[in-house]
Coordinates of C-alpha atoms in Angstrom, one line a residue:
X1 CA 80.0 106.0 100.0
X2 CA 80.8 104.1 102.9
X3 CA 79.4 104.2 106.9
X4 CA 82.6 105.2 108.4
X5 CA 81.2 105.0 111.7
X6 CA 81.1 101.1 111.1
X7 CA 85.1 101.5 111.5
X8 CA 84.9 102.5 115.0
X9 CA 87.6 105.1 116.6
X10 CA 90.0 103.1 117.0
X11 CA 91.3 102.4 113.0
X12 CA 94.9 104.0 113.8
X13 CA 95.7 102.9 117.0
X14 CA 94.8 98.7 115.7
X15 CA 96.8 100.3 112.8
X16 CA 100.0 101.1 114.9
X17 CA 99.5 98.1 117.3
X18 CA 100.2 96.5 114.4
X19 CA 103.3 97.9 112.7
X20 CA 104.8 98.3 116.0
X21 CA 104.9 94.2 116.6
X22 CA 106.3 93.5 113.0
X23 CA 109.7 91.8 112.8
X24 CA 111.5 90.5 110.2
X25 CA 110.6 86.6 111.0
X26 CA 107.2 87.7 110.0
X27 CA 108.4 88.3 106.5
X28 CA 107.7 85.9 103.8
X29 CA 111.1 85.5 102.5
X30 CA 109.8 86.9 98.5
X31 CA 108.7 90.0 100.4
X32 CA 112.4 90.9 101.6
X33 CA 113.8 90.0 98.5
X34 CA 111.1 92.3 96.3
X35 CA 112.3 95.0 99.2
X36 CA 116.1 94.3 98.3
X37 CA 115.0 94.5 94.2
X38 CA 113.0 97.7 95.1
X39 CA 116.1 99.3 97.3
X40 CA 118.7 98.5 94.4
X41 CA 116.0 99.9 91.9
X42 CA 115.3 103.4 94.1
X43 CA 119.5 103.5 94.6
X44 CA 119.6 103.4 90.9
X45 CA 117.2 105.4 90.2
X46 CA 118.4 108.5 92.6
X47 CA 122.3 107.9 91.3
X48 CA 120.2 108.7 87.4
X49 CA 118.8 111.8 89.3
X50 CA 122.0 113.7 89.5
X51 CA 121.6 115.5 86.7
X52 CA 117.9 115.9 86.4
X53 CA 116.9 119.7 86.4
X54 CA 116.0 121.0 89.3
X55 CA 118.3 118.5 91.6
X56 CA 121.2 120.9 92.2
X57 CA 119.4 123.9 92.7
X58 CA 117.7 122.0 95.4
X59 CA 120.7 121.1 97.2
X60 CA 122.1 124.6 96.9
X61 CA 118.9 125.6 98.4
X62 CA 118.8 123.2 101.4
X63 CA 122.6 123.4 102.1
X64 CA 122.4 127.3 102.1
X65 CA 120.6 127.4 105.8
X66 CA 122.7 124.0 106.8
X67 CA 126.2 122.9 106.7
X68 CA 126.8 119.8 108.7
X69 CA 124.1 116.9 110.1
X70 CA 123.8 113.3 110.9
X71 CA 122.9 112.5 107.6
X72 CA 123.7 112.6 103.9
X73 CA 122.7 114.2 100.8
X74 CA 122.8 111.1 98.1
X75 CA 123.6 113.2 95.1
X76 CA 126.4 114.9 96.2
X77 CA 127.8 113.8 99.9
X78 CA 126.9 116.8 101.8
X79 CA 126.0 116.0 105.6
X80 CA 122.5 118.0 106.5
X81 CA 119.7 117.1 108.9
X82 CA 118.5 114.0 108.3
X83 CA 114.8 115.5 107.8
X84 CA 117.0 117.5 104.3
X85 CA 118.5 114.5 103.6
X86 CA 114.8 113.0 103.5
X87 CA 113.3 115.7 101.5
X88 CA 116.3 116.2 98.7
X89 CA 116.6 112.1 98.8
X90 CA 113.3 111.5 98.5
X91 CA 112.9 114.1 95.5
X92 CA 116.0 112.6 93.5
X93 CA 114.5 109.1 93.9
X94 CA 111.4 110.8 91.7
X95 CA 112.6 113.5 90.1
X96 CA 112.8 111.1 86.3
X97 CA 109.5 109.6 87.2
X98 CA 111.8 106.2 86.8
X99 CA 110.6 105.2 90.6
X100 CA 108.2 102.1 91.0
X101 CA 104.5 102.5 91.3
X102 CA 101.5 100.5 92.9
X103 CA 99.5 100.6 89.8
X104 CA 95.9 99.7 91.5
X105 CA 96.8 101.9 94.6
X106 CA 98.6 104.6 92.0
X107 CA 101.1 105.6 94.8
X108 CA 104.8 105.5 94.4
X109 CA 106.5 104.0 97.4
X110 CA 109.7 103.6 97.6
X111 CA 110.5 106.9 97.0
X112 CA 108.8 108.2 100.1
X113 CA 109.9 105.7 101.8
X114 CA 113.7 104.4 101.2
X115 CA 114.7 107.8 101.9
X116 CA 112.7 108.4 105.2
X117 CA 114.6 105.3 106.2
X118 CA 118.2 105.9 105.2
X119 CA 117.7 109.1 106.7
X120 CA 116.5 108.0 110.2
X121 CA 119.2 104.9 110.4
X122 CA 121.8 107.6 109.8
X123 CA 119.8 109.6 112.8
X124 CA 119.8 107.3 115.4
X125 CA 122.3 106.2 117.3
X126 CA 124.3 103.1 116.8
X127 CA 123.8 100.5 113.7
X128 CA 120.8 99.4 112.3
X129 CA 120.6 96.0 111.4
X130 CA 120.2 94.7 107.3
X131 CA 117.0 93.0 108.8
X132 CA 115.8 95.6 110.9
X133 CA 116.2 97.9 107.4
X134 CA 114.2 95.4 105.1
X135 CA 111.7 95.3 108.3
X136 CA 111.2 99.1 108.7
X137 CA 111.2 99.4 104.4
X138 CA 108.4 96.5 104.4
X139 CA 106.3 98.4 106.8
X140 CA 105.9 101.6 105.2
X141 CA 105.8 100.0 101.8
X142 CA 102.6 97.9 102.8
X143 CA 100.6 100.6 104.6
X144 CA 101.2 102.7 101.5
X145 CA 99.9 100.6 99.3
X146 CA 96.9 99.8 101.8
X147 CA 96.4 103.9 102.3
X148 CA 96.0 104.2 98.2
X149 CA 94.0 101.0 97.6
X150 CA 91.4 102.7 100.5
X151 CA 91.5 105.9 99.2
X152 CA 90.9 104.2 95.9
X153 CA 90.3 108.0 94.0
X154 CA 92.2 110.2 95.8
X155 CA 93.9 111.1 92.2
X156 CA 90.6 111.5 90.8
X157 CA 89.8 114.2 93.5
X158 CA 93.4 116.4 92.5
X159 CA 95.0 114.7 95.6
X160 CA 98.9 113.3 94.8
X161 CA 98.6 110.3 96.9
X162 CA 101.9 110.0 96.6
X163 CA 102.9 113.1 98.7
X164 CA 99.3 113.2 101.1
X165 CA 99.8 109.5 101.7
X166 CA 103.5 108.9 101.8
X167 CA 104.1 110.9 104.7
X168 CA 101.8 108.9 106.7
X169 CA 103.6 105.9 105.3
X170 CA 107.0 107.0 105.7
X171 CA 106.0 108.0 109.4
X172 CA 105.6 104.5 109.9
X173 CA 109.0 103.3 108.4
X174 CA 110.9 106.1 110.5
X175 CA 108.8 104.4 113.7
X176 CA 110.2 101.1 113.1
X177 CA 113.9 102.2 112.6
X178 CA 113.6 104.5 116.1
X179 CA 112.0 101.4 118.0
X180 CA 109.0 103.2 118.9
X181 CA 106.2 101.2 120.7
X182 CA 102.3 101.1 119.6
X183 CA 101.5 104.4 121.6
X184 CA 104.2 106.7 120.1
X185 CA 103.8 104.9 116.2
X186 CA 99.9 106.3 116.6
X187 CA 101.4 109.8 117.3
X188 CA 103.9 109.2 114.4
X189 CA 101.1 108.3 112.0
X190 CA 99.0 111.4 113.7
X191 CA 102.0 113.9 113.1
X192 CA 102.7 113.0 109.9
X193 CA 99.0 113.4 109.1
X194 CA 98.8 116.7 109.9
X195 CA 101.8 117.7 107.8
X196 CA 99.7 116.4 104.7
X197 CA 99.6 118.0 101.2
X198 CA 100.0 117.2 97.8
X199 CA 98.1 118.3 95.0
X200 CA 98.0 117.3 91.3
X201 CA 98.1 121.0 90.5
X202 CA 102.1 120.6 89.7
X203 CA 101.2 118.5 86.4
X204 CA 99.1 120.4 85.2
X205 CA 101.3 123.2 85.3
X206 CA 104.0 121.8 84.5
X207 CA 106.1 122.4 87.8
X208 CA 109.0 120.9 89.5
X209 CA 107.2 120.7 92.6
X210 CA 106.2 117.5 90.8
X211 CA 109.3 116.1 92.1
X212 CA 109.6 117.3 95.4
X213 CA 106.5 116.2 96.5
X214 CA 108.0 112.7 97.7
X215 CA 110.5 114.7 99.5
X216 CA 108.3 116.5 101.2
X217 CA 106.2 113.1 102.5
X218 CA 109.9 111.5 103.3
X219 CA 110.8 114.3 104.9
X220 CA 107.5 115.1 106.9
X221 CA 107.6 111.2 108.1
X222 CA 110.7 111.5 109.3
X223 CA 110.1 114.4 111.4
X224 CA 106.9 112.8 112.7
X225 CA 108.1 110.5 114.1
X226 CA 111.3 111.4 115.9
X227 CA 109.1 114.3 117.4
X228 CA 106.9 110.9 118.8
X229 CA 110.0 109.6 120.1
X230 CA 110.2 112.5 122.2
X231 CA 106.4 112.9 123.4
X232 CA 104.6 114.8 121.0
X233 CA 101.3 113.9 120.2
X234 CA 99.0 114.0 117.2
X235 CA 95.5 113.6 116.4
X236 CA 94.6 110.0 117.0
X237 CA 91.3 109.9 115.0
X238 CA 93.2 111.2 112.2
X239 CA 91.7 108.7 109.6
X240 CA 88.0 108.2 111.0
X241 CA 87.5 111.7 113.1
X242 CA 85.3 114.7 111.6
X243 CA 88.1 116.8 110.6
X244 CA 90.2 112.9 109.5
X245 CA 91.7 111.9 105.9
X246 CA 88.9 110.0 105.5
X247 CA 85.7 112.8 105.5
X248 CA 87.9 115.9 105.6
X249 CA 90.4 114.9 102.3
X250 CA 88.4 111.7 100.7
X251 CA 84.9 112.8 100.9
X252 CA 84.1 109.6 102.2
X253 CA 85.3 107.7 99.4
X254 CA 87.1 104.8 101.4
X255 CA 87.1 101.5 101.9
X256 CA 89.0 101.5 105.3
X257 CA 88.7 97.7 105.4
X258 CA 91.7 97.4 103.3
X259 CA 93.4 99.2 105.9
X260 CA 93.5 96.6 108.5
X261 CA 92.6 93.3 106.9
X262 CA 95.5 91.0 107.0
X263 CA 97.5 93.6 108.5
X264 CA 101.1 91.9 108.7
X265 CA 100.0 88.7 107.2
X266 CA 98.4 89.6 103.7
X267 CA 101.0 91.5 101.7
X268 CA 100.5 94.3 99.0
X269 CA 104.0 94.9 98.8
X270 CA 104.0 91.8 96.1
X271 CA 101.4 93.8 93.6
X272 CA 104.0 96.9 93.2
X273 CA 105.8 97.0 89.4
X274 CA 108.7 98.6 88.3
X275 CA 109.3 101.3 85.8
X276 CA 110.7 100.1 82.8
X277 CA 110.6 104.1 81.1
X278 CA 111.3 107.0 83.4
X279 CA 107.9 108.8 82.4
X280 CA 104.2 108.8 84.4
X281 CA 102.9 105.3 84.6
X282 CA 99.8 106.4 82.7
X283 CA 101.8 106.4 79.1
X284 CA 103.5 103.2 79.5
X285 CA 101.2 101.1 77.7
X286 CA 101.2 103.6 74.7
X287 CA 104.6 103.2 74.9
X288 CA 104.5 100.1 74.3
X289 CA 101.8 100.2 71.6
X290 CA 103.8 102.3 70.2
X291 CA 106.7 99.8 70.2
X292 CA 104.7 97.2 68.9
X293 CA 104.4 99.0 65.9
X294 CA 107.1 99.7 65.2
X295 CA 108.2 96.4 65.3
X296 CA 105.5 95.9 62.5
X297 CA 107.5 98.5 60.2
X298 CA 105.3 101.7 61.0
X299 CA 106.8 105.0 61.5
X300 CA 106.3 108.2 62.4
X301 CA 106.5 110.3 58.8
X302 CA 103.4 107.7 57.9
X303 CA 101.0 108.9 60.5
X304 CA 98.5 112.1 59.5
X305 CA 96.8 111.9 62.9
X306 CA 95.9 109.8 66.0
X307 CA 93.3 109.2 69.2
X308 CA 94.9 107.5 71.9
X309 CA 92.1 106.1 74.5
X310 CA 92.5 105.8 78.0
X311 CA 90.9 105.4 81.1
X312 CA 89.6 108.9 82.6
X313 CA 91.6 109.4 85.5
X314 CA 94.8 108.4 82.9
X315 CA 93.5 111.2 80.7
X316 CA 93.3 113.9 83.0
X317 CA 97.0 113.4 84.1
X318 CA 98.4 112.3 80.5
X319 CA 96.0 114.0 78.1
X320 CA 96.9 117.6 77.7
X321 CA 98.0 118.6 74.1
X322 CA 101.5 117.9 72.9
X323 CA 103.2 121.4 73.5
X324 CA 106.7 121.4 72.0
X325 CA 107.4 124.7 73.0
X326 CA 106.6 124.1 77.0
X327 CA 108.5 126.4 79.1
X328 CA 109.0 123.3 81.3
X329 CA 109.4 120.6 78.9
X330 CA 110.6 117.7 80.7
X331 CA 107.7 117.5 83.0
X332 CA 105.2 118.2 80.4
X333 CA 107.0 115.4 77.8
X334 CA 106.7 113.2 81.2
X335 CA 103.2 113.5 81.4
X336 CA 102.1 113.5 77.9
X337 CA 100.7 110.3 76.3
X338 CA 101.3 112.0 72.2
X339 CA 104.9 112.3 73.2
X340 CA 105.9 109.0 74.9
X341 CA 104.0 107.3 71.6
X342 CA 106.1 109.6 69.3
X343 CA 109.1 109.1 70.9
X344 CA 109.2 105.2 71.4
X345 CA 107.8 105.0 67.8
X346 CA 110.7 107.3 66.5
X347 CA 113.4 105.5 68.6
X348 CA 112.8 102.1 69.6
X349 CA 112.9 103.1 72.8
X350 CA 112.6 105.2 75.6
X351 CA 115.4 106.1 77.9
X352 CA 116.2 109.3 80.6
X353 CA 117.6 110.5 77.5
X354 CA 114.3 110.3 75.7
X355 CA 113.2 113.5 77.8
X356 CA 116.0 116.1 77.3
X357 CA 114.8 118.8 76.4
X358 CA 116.7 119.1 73.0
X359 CA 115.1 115.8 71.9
X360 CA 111.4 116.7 73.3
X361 CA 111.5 119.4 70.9
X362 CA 112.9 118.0 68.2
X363 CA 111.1 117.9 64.6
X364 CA 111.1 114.3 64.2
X365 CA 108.7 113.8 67.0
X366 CA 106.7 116.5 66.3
X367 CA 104.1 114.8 65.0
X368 CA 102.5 113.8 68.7
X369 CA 101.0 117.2 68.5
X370 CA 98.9 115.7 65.9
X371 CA 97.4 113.5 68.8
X372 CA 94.2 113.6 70.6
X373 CA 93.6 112.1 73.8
X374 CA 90.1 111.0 74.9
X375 CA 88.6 109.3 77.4
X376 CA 87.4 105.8 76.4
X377 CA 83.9 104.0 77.0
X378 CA 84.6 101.0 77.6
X379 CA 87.7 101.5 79.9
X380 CA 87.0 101.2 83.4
X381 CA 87.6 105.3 84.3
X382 CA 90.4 104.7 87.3
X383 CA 91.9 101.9 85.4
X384 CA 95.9 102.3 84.7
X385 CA 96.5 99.8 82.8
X386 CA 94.2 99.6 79.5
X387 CA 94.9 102.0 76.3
X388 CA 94.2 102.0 72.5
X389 CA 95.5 104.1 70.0
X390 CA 93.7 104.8 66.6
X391 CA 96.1 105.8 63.6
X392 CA 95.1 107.8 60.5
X393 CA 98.0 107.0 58.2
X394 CA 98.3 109.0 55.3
X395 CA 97.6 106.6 52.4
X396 CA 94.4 106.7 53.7
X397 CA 94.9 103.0 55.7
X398 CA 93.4 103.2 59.5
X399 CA 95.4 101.6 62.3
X400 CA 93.8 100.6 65.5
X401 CA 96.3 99.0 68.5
X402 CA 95.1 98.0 71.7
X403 CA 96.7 96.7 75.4
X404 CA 95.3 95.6 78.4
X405 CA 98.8 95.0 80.3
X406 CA 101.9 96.9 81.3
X407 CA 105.2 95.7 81.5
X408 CA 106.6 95.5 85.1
X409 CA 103.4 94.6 86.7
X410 CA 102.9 91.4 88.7
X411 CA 101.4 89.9 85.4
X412 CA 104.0 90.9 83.4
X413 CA 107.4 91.5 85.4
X414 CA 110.6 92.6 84.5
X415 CA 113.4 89.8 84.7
X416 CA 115.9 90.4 87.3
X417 CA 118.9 91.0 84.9
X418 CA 116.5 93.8 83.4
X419 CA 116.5 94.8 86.8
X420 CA 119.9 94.9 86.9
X421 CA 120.5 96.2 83.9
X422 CA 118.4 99.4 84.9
X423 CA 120.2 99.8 88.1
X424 CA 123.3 100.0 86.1
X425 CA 122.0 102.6 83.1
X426 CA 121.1 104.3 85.7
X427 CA 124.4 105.3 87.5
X428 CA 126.0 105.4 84.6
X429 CA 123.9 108.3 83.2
X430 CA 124.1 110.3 86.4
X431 CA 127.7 109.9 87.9
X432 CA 129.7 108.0 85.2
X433 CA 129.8 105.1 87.7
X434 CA 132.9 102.6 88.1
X435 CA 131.6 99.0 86.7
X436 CA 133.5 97.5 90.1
X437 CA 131.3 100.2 92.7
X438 CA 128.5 99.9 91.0
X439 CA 128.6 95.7 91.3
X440 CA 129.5 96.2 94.9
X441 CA 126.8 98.3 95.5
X442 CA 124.4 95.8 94.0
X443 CA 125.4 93.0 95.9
X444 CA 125.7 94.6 99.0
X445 CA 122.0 95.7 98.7
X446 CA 121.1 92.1 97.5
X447 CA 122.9 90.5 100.7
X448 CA 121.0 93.2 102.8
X449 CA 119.7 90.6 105.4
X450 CA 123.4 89.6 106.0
X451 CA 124.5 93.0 107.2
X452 CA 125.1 93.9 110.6
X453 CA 125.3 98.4 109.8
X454 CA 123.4 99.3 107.2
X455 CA 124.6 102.5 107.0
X456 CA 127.3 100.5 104.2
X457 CA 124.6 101.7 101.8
X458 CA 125.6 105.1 101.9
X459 CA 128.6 104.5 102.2
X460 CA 128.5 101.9 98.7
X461 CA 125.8 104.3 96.7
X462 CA 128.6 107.9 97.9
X463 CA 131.5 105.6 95.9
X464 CA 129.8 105.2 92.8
X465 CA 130.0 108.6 92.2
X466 CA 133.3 110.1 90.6

């Protein structure tokens, strides 16, 4: 446990000192083109949302108590407060679990924080600047991934760092786009701290809340800081005070020097991966174990049983029995290491359409409920990464496949034309997209530092949708 009285008081005021002065000359120039890659991916990946379950009962829900706003709901066109727009945004851009992750810092980003910022450039007054957008993205983007590296096991605790942490984070985006100054960011951070929730009680039950949570933190950001813009102040020992995220939420277990180190000159933005199967980040190595077979001839009628080894905080989250009959299947299929296995070895691959319902519940991939998950001894227990998977085949033969990589990390990217490629699949599964919008669209976010409103966005993503 660490002395966090060696921090001293004033950890979110250096903090938002810091944020405040960031321009986009401070940008290394591969940081603003992995936040134009990110942007197209999160676009894509809220376009593939539109007919996830539980996306149009949300905007039925939000538009009942609004009809008109500054800004826009992505999924269908709608104008609402920008705050909805954040929170139904901000749940789409998670809602296939297809949304980039910071593996070491287990948060997903961009899906707090792309939305908090399309919804506060559509709030303020006057255009917002391609540059100032990449700016205000990078900002939020890096302090998330700091806030999960320091609060290296809020998972392990129950926490869902991406909801607690994001609304901090997407505070500070929402800071940048308003112009605030060092004083008012603090009481953004403060505000949006105090908003905090998130709980990994949604995946164990199976919930939907699961994919509102990012809305929630988009939309909580958002709100903290345009109530800074206009005086209101928060707590501003929220991190290091008695009642702070640090003692109050993470027991202690922090190392806040992550927090400010290299602040604005050290970036973490370059360590996030993207999601090359829209299911938890946990089961994408099995995936691709599972792939690897495959690929070896093995198939799925062959298998009599398996034990698929992970770290312990992956086996919490991806462990549970396979449950064919779940009254909430797609979450539960989402989450489930057995069924990501079963269904890569069955198909080749694994798509959105991998976790319909109808093909979750199908009888050829049955056989995941055959699967045990255990923690493994010699995987570090918060690792993401590592898993092995033990095969009983039914000749008698024992299998044994192990990986210590995932695809889409740092160490083992996707190429930008599988990128692209995504992007594409992506609108096409949700709205039926044009080719010619959706290539617009594309390069319009990949010339993002040449724009003078970037407001086109919405304008680009709302015509790729028939």
């Amino acid at each position: 446990m660490n002395d966090l009285t060696a921090t001293g008081a004033g950890i979110g005021r250096s903090i938002a000192a810091t944020l405040s002065r960031l321009t986009y000359d401070d940008l290394p120039p591969d940081v603003a083109r992995i936040v134009k890659l990110f942007t197209l991916d999160t676009l894509g990946v809220i376009g593939g949302a539109a007919k996830a379950p539980g996306m149009a009962d949300l905007l039925a829900a939000l538009t009942a108590w609004e009809g008109d706003g500054k800004a826009t709901l992505l999924l269908d066109g709608r104008r609402v407060n920008p705050a909805s727009a954040a929170l139904a945004n901000g749940a789409a851009a998670h809602s296939l679990d297809f949304d980039d992750q910071h593996d070491p810092a287990r948060v997903h980003v961009f899906c707090v924080v792309l939305p908090a910022v399309l919804a506060a450039v559509e709030a303020k007054d006057g255009p917002t600047s391609g540059r100032d957008f990449i700016t205000a993205v990078a900002t939020g983007v890096e302090l998330f991934c700091r806030l999960g590296l320091a609060c290296y096991n809020s998972l392990g605790k129950g926490w869902h760092p991406t909801t607690a942490l994001g609304s901090i984070s997407a505070a500070a985006a929402a800071a940048k786009i308003f112009g605030l100054d060092a004083e008012r960011t603090l009481h953004a951070l403060a505000l949006a701290f105090v908003q905090l929730s998130g709980t990994t009680q949604f995946i164990a039950d199976g919930a939907l809340a699961k994919r509102i949570g990012p809305g929630f933190a988009a939309r909580s950001g958002v709100l903290a800081a345009h109530l800074a813009a206009y005086g209101l102040t928060g707590p501003w020992r929220f991190l290091e005070g008695e009642a702070g995220l640090f003692k109050l939420y993470e027991r202690g277990e922090v190392k806040p020097e992550i927090l400010t180190g290299g602040l604005g000159e050290t970036w973490h933005v370059r360590d996030l991966s993207m999601k090359p199967y829209p299911c938890c980040r946990c089961v994408h190595t099995t995936i691709q174990l599972a792939l690897e077979l495959r690929a070896q001839g093995l198939r799925g009628e062959e298998i009599d049983s398996g034990t698929i080894e992970l770290g312990e905080v992956n086996r919490k989250i991806v462990g549970a029995p396979f449950d064919r009959a779940h009254a909430n299947p797609v979450v539960h299929a989402q989450f489930n290491a057995a069924y990501g296995f079963a269904a890569a070895l069955t198909d080749g691959k694994v798509e959105i359409a991998s976790y319909a319902p109808d093909r979750i519940r199908a009888d050829d991939v049955a056989f995941a409920g055959r699967f045990t998950t255990i923690a493994a001894s010699d995987i570090e227990p918060t690792a993401i990464a590592p898993a092995r998977v033990s095969l009983r085949l039914k000749d008698g033969r024992t299998l044994i496949a192990e990986r210590w990589t995932m695809k889409g990390a740092p160490d083992e990217p996707m190429s930008e034309e599988e990128v692209f490629a995504k992007f594409r699949a992506c609108l096409g599964w949700g709205f039926d997209a044009p080719a010619d919008a959706v290539l617009r669209l594309q390069k319009k976010v990949m010339a993002l530092d040449t724009l003078e409103d970037a407001r086109e966005l919405v304008t680009d993503f709302l015509a790729c949708r028939r």
